[in-house]
Structure formats: C-alpha cells, structure tokens
XYZ file of C-alpha atoms in Angstrom:
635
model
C 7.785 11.920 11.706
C 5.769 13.030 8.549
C 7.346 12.647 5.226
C 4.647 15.529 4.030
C 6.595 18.673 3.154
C 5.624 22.000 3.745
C 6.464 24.578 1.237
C 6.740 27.696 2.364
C 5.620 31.183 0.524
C 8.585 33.577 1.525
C 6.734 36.534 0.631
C 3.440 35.918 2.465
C 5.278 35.265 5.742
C 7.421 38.602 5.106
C 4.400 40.610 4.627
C 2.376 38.524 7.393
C 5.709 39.186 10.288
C 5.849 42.619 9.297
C 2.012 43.570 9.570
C 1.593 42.168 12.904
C 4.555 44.496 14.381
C 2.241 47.290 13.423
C -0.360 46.478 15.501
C -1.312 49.154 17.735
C -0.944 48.405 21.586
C -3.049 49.926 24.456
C -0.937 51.705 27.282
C -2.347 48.904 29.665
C -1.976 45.976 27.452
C 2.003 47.329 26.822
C 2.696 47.055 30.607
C 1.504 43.768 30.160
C 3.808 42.572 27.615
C 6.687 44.505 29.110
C 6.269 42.615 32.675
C 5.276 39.415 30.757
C 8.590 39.810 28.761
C 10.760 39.993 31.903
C 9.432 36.920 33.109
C 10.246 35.280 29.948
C 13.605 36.393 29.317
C 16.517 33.302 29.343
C 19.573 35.304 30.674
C 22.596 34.288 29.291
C 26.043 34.850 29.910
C 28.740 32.367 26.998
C 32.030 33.626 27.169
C 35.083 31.973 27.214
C 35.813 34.706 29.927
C 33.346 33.549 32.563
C 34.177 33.267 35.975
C 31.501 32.231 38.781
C 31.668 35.795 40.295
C 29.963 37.005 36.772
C 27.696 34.105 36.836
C 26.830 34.557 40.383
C 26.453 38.504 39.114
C 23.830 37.380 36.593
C 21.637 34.807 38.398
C 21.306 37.865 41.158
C 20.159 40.375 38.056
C 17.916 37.137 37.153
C 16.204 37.418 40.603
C 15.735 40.530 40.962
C 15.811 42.598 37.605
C 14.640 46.098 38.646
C 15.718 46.500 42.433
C 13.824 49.983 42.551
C 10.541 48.286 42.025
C 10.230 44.345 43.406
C 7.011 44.386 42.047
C 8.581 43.205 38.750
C 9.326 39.800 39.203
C 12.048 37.670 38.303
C 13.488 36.123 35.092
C 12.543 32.576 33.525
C 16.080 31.636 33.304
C 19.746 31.757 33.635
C 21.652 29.691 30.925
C 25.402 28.948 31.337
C 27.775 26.516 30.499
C 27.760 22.941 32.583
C 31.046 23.893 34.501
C 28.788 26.501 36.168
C 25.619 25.089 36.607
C 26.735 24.326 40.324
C 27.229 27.937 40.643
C 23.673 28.784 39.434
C 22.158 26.530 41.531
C 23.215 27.705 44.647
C 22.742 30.949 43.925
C 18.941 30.453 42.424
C 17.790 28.001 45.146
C 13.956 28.691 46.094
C 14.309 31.882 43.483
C 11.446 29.800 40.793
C 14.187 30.975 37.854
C 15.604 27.898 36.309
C 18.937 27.234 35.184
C 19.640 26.142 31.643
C 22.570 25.041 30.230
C 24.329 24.721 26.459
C 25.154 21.181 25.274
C 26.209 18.817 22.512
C 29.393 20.782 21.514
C 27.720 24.174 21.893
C 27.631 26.469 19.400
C 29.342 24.291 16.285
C 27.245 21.031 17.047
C 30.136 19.456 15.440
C 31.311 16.719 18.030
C 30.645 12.977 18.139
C 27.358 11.860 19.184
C 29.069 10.283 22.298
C 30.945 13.597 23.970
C 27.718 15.518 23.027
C 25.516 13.079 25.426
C 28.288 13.194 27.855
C 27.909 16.954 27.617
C 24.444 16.946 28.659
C 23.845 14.191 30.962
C 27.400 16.348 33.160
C 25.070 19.005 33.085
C 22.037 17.399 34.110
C 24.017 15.447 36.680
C 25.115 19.014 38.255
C 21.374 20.355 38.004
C 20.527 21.909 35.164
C 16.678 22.211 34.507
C 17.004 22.943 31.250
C 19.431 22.007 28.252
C 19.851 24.314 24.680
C 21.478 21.546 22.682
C 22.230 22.742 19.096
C 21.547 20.227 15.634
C 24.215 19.210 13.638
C 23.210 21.922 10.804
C 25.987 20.124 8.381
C 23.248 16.830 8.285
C 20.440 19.305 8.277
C 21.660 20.942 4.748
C 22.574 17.876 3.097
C 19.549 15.730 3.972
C 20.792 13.185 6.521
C 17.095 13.825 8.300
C 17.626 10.554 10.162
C 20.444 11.870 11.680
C 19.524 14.724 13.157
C 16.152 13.018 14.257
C 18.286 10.646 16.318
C 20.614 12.633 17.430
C 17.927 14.855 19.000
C 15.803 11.650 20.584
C 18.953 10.973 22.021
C 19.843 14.274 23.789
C 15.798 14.367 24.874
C 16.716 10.860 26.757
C 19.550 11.669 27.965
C 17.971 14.873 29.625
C 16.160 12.828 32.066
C 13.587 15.092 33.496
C 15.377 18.135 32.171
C 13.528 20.506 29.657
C 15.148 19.884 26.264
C 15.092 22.918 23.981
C 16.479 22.455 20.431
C 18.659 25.325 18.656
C 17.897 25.322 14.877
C 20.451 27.942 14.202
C 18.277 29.565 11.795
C 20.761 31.611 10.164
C 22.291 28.849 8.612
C 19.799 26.961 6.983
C 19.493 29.069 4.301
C 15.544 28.836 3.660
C 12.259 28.747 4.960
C 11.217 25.505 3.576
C 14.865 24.311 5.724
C 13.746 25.932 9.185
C 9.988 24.464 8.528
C 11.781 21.542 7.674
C 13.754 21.047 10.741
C 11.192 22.605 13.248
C 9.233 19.438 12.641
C 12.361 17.043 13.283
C 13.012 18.870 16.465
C 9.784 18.182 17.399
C 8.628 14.557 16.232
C 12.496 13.982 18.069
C 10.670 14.711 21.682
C 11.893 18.524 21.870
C 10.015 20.761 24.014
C 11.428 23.986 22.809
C 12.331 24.624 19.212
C 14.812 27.912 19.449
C 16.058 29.674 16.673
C 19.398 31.019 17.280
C 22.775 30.335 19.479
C 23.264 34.103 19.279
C 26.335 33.492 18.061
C 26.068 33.783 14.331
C 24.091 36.633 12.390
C 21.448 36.747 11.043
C 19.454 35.336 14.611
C 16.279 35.547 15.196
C 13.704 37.606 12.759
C 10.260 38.129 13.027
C 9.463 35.855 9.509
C 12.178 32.923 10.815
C 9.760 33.233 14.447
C 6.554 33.101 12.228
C 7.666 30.065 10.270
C 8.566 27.774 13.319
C 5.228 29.212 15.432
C 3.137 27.862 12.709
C 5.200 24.490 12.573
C 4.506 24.718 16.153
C 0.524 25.213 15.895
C 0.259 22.198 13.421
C 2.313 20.367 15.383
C -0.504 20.854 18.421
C -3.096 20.420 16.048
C -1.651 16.658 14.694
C -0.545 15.099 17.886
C -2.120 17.541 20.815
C 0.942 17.961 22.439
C 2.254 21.391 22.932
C 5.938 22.898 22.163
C 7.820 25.897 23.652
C 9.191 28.856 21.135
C 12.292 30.425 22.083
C 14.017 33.072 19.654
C 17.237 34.276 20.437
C 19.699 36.471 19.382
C 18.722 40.052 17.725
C 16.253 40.997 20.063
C 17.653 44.669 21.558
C 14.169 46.437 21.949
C 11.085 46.559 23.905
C 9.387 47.890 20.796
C 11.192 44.589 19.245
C 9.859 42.464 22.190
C 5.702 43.397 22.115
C 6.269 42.744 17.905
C 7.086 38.806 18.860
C 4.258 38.902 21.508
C 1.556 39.494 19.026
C 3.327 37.184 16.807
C 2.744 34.110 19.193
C -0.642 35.736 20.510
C -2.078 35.614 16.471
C -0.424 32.137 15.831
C -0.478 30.357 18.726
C -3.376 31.855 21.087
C -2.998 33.547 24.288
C -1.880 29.382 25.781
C 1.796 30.171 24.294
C 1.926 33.649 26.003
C 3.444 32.251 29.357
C 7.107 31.417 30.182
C 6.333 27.627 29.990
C 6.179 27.483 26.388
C 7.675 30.943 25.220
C 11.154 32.373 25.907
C 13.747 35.568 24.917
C 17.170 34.624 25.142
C 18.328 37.926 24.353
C 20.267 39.392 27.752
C 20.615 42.908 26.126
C 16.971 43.018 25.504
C 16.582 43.225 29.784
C 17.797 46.777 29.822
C 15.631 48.182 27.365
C 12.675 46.333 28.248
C 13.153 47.764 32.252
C 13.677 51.594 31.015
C 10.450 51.158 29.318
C 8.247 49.860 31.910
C 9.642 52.266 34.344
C 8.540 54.731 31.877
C 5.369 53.827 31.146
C 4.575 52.902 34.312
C 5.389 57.052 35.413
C 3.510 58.365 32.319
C 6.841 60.551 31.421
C 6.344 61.613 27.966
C 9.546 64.525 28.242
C 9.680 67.094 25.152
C 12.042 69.661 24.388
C 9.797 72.515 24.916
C 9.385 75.542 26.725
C 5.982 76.421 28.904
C 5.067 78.437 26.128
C 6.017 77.260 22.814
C 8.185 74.281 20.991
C 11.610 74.978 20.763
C 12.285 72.105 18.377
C 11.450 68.510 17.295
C 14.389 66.037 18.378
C 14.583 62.693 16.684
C 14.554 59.093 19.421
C 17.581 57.155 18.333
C 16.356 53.771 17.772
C 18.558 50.743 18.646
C 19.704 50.587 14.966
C 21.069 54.433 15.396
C 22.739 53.632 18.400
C 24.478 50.649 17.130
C 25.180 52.428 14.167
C 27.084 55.192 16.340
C 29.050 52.596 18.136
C 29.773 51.094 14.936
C 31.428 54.637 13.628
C 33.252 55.168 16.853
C 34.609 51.517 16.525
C 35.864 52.058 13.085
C 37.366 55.902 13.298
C 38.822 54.546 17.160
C 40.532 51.641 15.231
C 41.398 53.107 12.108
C 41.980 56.812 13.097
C 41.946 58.772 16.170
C 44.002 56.579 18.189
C 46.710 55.867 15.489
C 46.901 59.517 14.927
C 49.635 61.544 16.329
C 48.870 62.725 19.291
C 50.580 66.403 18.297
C 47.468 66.045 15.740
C 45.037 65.222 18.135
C 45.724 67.998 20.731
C 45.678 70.285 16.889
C 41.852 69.144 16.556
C 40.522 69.620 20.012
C 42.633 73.315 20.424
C 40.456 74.131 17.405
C 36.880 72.910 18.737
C 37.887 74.605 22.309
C 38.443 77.862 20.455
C 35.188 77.340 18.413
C 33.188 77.209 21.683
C 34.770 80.690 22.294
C 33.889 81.583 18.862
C 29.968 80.796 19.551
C 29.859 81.276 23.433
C 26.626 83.288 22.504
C 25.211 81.215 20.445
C 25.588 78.294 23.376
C 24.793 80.679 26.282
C 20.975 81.196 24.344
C 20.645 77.453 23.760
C 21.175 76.438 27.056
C 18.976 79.830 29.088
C 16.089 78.012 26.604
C 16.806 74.141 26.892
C 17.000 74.408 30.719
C 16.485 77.984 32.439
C 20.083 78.189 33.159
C 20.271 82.309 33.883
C 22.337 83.280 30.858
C 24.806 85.202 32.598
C 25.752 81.692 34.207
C 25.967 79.728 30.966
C 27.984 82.884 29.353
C 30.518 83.764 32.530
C 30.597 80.640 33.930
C 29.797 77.311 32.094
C 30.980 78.134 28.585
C 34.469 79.439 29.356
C 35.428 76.246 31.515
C 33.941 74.344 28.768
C 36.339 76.009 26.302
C 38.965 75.370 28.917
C 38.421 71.829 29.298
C 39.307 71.263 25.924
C 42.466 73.672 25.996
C 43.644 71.783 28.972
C 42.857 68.297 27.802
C 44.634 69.299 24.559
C 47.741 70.021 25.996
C 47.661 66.246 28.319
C 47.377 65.039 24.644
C 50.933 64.425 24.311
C 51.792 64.191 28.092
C 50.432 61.164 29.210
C 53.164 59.139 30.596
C 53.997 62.448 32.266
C 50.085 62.118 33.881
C 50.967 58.521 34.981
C 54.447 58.561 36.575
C 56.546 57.153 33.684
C 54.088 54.490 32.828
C 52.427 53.845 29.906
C 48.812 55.032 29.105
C 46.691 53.226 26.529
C 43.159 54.420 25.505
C 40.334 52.479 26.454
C 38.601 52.186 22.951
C 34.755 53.843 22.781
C 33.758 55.393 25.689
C 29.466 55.735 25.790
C 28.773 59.385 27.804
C 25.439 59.387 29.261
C 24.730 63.255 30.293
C 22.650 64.995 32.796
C 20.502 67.953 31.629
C 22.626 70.364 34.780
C 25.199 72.013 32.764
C 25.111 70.330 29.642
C 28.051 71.941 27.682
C 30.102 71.810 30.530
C 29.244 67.875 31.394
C 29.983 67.382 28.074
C 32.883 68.440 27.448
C 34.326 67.173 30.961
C 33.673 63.728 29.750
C 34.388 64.360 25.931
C 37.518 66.453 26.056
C 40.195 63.683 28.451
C 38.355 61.018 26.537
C 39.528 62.334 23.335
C 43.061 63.306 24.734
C 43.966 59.585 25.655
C 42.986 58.282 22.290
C 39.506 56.930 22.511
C 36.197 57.875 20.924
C 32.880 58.710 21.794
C 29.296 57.856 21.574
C 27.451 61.234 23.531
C 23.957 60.924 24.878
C 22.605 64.113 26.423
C 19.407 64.521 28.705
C 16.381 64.345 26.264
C 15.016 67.586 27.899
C 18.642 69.634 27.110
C 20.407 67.828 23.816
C 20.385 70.937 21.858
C 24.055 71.642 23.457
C 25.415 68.232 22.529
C 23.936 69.245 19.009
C 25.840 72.171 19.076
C 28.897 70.829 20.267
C 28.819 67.706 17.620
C 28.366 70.665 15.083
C 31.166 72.359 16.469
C 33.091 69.084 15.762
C 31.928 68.361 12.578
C 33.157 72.181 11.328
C 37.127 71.821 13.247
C 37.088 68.827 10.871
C 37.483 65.662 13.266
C 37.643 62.241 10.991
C 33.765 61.169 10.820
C 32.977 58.437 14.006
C 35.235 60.111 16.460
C 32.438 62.017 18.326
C 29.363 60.835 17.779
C 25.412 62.259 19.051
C 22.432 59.985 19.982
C 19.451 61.291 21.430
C 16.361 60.071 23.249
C 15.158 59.034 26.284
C 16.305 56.302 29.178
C 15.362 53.863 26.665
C 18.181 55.299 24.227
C 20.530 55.674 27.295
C 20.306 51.802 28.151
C 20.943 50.197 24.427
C 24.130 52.292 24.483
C 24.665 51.642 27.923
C 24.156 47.446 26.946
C 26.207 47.792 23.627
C 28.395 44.689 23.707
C 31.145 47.832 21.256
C 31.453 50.311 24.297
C 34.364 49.958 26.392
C 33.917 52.445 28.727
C 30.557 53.484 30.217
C 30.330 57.232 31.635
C 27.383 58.707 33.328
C 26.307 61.895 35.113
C 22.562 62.182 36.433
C 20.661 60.363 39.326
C 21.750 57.423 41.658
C 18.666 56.104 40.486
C 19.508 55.973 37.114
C 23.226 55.316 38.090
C 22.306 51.985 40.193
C 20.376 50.489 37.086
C 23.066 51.099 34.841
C 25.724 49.322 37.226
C 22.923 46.237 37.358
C 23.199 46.015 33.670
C 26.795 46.334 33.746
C 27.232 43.423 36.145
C 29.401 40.813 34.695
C 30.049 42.333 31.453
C 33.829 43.729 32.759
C 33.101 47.363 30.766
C 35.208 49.794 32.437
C 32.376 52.356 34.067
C 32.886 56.081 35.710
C 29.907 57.633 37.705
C 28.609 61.008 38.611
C 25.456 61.071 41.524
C 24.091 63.996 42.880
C 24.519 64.311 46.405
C 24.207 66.360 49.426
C 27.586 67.695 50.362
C 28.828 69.619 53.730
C 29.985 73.171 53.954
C 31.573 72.358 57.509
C 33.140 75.705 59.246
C 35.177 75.436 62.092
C 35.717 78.462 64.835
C 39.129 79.343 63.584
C 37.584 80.412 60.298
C 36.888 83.490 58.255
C 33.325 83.864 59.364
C 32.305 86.480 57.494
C 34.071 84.521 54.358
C 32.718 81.076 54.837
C 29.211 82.643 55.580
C 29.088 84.243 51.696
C 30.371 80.928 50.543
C 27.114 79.120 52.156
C 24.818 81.812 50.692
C 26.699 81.287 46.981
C 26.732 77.430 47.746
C 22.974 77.165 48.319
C 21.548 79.654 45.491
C 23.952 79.209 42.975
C 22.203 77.980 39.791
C 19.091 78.308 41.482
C 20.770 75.442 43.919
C 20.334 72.696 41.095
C 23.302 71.780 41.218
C 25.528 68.316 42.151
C 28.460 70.478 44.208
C 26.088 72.149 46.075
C 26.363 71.502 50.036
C 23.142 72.528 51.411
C 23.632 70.428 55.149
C 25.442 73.022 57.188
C 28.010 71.976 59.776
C 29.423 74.491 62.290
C 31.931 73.966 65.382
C 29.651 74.322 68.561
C 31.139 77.070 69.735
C 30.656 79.642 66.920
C 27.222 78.522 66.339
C 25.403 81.184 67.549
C 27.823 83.603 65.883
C 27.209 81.916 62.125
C 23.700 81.739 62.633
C 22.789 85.552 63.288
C 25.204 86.364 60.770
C 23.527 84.223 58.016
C 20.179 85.545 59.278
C 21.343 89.008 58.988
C 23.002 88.372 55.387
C 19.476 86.756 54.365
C 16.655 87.339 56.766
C 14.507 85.273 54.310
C 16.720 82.303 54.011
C 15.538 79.361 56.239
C 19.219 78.287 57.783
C 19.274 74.641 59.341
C 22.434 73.806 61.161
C 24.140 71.060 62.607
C 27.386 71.364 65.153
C 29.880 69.524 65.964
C 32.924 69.888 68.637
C 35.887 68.039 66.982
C 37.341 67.563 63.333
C 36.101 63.378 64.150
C 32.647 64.282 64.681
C 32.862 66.280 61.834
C 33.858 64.016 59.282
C 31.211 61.252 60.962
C 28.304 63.518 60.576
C 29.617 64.994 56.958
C 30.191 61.834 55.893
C 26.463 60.212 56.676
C 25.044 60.959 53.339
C 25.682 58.541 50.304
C 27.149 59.897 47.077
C 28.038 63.633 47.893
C 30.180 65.155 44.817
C 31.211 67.997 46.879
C 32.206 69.646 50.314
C 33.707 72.658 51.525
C 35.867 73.145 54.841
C 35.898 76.863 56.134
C 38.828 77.284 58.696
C 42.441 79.065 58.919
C 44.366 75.712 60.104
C 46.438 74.331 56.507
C 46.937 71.009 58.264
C 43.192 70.583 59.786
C 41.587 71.333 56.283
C 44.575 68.296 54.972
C 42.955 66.025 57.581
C 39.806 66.672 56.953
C 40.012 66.466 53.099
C 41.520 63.041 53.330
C 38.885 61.512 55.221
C 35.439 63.583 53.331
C 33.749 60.783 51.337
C 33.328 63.446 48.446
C 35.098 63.989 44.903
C 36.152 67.628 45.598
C 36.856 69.606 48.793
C 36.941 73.091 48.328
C 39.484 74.751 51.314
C 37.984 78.554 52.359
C 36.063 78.968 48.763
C 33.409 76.786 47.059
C 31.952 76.110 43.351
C 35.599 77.015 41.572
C 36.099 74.414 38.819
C 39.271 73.701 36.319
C 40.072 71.231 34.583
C 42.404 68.463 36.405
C 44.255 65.785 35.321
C 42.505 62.842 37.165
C 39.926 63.224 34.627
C 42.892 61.473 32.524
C 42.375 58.254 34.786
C 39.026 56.977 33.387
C 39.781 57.011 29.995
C 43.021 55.205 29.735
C 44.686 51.838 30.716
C 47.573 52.365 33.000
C 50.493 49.785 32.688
C-alpha cells in the first residue's frame, strides 16, 4: 500500500457528479441502462424480523423481477444474513443470481477480529458467494491504517473463493480525502468490491462519494492492472437516480465497469422504480391530462423526494395528531369535507365529464352524492369502532398509501380516504395521472374544512410515482384500485416487506338469472349492467348466465328490449353449475343473481368468488362498514 496521499478538491468533484447526471440519454440507450440496472441490482433484505419465508419471497423476486415480461432477466444478487444463506441457496440453485452475505459484526464493525472471521468463514461454509464485510470506521478516523489493512486481508482470506466486497460506510468518514483514503486500503487489502454504504446510516451513497472511490478505483487499475468492483448502496430510490451512476462509471471507468462483475446497486427499493420505467418506455406511454382538443392543465410528476416528503407529513400529523385526536373531533372534520363535496358537486361533476368523459349527469346524480355519503357514513363509524368489531378493540394502521384508478375518481377516493380517516390513520393519495384533477379538488376541499397539515396528502404522476409510494419503507398500509396487471406488480414488490395491502381488480362478473325470476326485471338490470358508464366499469357483469329452461324466453326479450345489442349467453341447469361456470373468471368485483327464491340467492351469494352480489337489482352502492376492516388492527 502507497503512503502517497491523495487530496481531494471537494468542489471539483461536486460540480464534476452533478454535470454528468445531466447528460442527456437516447430512448434506446435508457432501455439499456434500465435492463442493465436490473441485472446489477444486490437485493437485500436486513431485518431483525426476517424469517426464511421472506427470504425465500425475495430470492423468487431476484429471479424473476418483472413476471409480465421474462425477457428482463434476473438480479445479480440476493444478500442476507449467514443464518439464511442455506435458504438462498436452495432457492437460487441454477438461477446465475448469487447470494451474498453481511459479515464481521455487520453494520457496527465493532467486534473482535476473531468472531468477525468466524462470521464470515459460517457464511462461506453455508455457501455464500459473496461477503459485504464492513471496516472498523473507529480505526479508520483515528489513523490506525494498519489496522484496518489487516483486518481486511484477513476477511479476503478467510473468504476462500468467495467475492469479498468491502463497506466503507461513507457517511461516516467525514471527508473526501477519508473515503479516497480508505478506498485504497480496501483495495491494496485484496478487496474486490469497494461499497459505500450499509444502508443503514444516512447520508449513503451520493453521486460525489461514488465519483471519489471510481477514480480511486481507475488509478488503482492503472498502478497494479488489476480491476475492482463499485458497489453504492443505500439512497438510490430512482431510475432517473440509477442512469446518473451509469454515466458516472461509463466517464470514469470505461464501458469494462458497466457489467454486474465489477458494478453493483444494493438499493432493493430502487427495483420498483426501475421496472415501472422500463415497462414504460418500453410501451412509448407518454399520458397527459388533456382533452382531444385542447390542454386542460399542466400537472406536476412527484419526484421520489415529493413522495417521501408526503409520507414524511402523514407520519408526523398520524403520530402527533389525527390519531391522538378525539375521535368526536375527527368524525367533526370529515362531516365538514362530506358537506363541502355537496357544496361543490358542480364544480366536481365538470372536472370529472373533462378529466375522463364520465357523462355529467353520472358524476352529478350518481358518483358525487355517494362520495359525499361515504364521508357522512364513515364519520359517524368514527366513534363506533369497537361497535364495528364485536367488542374488540380497533387500532389504526398508521399511513395508508391509496393508489387510484382513473374510473370514478371522486368516488374511489373517497371510498379509500373516508374509513381510512375514521379509524385514525392518514393518507398519502395517488390518483390516475390521466384523472388527478378530482384528488386535487378533494385535497382542496380538505385543506379549506381545516384538517391539521399531513393528514391527507396528494402526489401525482405516473406508475413510476405509484411504485416509490408503493416501496416507501413509512407506509403501513398499501391500497390500490386499477388493473391486475398493475395489482400483481405491486404485490411482487410487497413480498416480504409485511405492509398490510387491500386490492381492487377489474373483473368480469355474472348477472346469473334463474327461471323463477322477474324476467322482465332482471332483463333491464342486464341492459343497465352492460351500458352503464359506457360499460367501463369494475361491477359490471357482462358474461350472461341463464337457467336452461328460460333461455329462449330471456333471449328474445333482450333482443326485443335492444335489437342492436349483440347478447351472448351461457346456461346452466342447477344453482352448482352455476356457481362453477360464474366462478371461472379471476378477480370479478361484482355479480348479480336474478331469481324470487330468498334462500337460493343466500346459497348462491356464499359461494360467488366476487366482493358484492347484488340480489334482483345491480350497480346500487352505499357505504358499508367492512370498508372499516382494512384500515384498522383488530385485537
């Protein structure tokens, strides 16, 4: 090891890190980096609440990060602690991803040389590929070089054949002349990673700490020939984020150092983000809020900062206001917002005909007055709970994250919004980026009935926006209404993280009429079913299922109630067959049972796979309280 010191000029690097993450990046060259990201990323899962189920949970994610499109391939890494290394193995066997695991008295460093070896060479032992062993950063700061040369030299023999990568923890050593400092120890020690960060402590990785120990790493190369891995960690939350430390290695290092042999993230939150926006750019979706004709308005993209900023006020007004509050204040606030969407039902009825083509007789008869009522009735649970839960008592949940749809936007809204205010927690809100202008409204609405500041809070933006909230480490409770699609990747990122999680698919629900029904009844129900909101709509039940022996009789009558509606219908000849054939679709919200037997429409109700049957009637909605349910913890 060189005794030559390298002084480093704090502002040049600052200025040099920050120009390259303006570079401008080709559509082509971004799908790159995205993909090329993935296959870097170190997944990571270091809590003292692990269990192998979670760890099995993340090696799975590791394998197969975007199940809608194998194409992408699979991660670099899965880094746990040595008790589960087994459990990594066995899972990643013939899956290419490695398993790492944290050593030498991980994340402190602060153990005897002894237990720290023993730490790695039980890890090795159970067959770790990798080990992230952290420096003693007390020897680092007051000179004791030698130690923390030997100390490493000893971890890289006791690795055996395993990859050693060294953590710096960046954020401690105070300077850049420090990380410099120790890059090169790591290094002249046998590392074959230098890392910055555990992730543990703040600040983690930044783009100047990264340029420092790249060009440590490029001199390094240039003295001895022999190349060294870069790995910073902890920080990293956006693709945008991601492509910025790309160019930083491409500029320093060459385009060598851009492969997953000798670059790494370890930043698991970073996955989400990075997925939504390869999936996006890989569709070409650039969504506006617009009409055909002419801009309805310019609506900002949360960045990751704004959305952690929003979780950060929820936290703060959850733990310091709304849920101490008395809950007779509580219901006092949300009577007064549900009377304010009365107050401006025109105002909201215009917004939403222009966000989304809603007919505004709809939005104004139908979606803003159950809106208002949500919030009545949710108001009046307020003080009620134990009553909701059978003498036991209800406890709020903490921040709930409510990722909307762009079908009914008030009304999804305030379905989600108005229980999860009742039982005490708080909420993050982000609406479809093609209808926010609701959610706008409503957090206006909010603002004006005088709510403490945090307690309902707006982001908006696209899938991108919807996945940092979805990933934030501060929400407690994850709520979403839109696709399966969309709904599937959100439970992948959830895997293993134990948030609580409530979701909404659309789906393709049954109107199933037997021959003891109304006919003439359960036929204007199908009509209302299928066109109703232009038949955009989750409830909807557009597969048709009639008892064998009326079907002749429900046919000609639809035909003759619509001779230009194009009727498709199934039968069936018992209440079993029925329920098999209703029940053959995944994720339908709705259904609706058309017959004049109480106790057959019981049976049948109990056994529909849907969220609501409808008995003689379809698409009536009220407020109900098993919304309660998701928003509370029942003990």
């Amino acid at each position: 090891m060189s005794d030559r010191r390298v002084l480093i000029d704090a502002v040049a690097v600052e200025e040099r890190a920050a120009s390259l993450g303006k570079r401008s990046i080709e559509k082509s060259s971004k799908v790159a980096g995205l993909e090329l990201t993935v296959a870097m990323m170190d997944l990571t899962t270091l809590e003292g609440n692990d269990t192998p189920g979670r760890v099995r949970q993340l090696c799975e994610k590791a394998c197969v990060p975007l199940e809608s499109d194998r194409t992408v391939g699979p991660c670099a890494a899965v880094c746990v602690y040595p008790n589960f290394v087994s459990v990594a193995k066995e899972v990643l066997r013939g899956s290419g991803v490695k398993v790492a695991s944290v050593a030498t008295a991980f994340p402190s460093g602060q153990f005897p040389l002894a237990v720290k070896l023993s730490d790695v060479r039980s890890a090795v032992e159970a067959g770790a590929d990798e080990i992230d062993m952290v420096i003693d950063r007390g020897a680092m700061l007051v000179g004791d070089y030698a130690k923390v040369f030997d100390e490493i030299a000893a971890t890289k023999e006791a690795c055996g054949g395993a990859l050693l990568k060294v953590i710096l923890e960046t954020g401690e050593l105070g300077t850049y002349d420090t990380v410099r400092r120790a890059s090169e120890i790591a290094m002249a020690a046998g590392g074959d990673f230098i890392k910055t960060s555990t992730g543990k402590i703040q600040p983690a990785a930044t783009p100047a700490v990264t340029l420092v120990m790249l060009e440590a790493i490029r001199d390094h190369y240039a003295a001895t020939g022999r190349k060294v891995g870069m790995k910073p960690a902890g920080g990293i939350r956006t693709a945008k984020q991601a492509l910025h430390y790309l160019v930083l290695v491409k500029e320093t290092l060459g385009n060598g150092w851009l492969s997953p042999k000798l670059f790494r993230f370890g930043a698991s939150s970073l996955l989400n983000d990075v997925l939504a926006q390869l999936e996006k750019e890989r569709a070409g979706n650039d969504v506006e809020c617009k009409h055909p004709q002419y801009k309805l308005a310019e609506i900002s993209e949360a960045s990751a900062e704004d959305v952690g900023n929003a979780v950060a006020a929820a936290r703060e007004a959850y733990e310091k206001t709304w849920s101490e509050m008395r809950v007779a204040n509580r219901a006092k606030y949300m009577f007064r917002v549900a009377r304010m969407i009365q107050d401006k039902a025109r105002e909201f009825a215009v917004v939403q005909a222009m966000d989304g083509g809603e007919p505004i007789d709809e939005s104004r008869d139908f979606e803003l007055p159950l809106a208002a009522a949500h919030f009545f009735y949710h108001a009046g649970w307020a003080d009620k709970l134990e009553l909701a839960f059978h003498g036991r008592s209800a406890r709020p949940l903490g921040v709930v994250a409510a990722i909307m749809a762009a079908d009914f936007p008030l009304l999804t809204a305030a379905r989600h919004v108005a229980p999860a205010l009742a039982c005490g927690n708080t909420v993050v809100l982000k609406p479809a980026e093609t209808a926010p202008r609701a959610a706008l409204l409503l957090a206006k609405i909010i603002e004006e009935a005088g709510l403490p500041q945090g307690v309902v809070n707006v982001v908006t933006g696209g899938g991108e926006v919807g996945a940092a909230l979805a990933a934030h480490p501060g929400v407690d409770q994850i709520t979403f209404t839109g696709s399966a699609k969309v709904g599937k990747y959100i439970q992948r990122a959830l895997a293993g993280t134990g948030k609580r999680r409530t979701f909404e698919f659309e789906g393709s629900g049954a109107s199933i009429v037997f021959a003891d029904a109304p006919i003439d009844q359960a036929v204007e129900g199908i009509v209302r079913v299928l066109y109703f909101h232009q038949g955009w709509i989750c409830e909807g039940g557009p597969r048709l299922l009639v008892e064998e022996s009326v079907h002749d009789l429900v046919l000609r009558k639809l035909k003759d109630r619509m001779a230009t509606l194009r009727v498709a219908i199934s039968t069936f000849r018992t209440p079993e067959e029925a329920v098999e054939k209703a029940n053959s679709t995944a994720g339908d919200f709705s259904a609706s049972v058309w017959t004049n037997k109480g106790s057959k429409f019981f049976w049948m109700a109990q056994r529909l796979k849907a969220k609501t049957v409808w008995g003689n009637t379809c698409n009536k909605f009220a407020p109900s309280p098993h919304s309660l349910s998701a928003y509370t913890e029942v003990v």
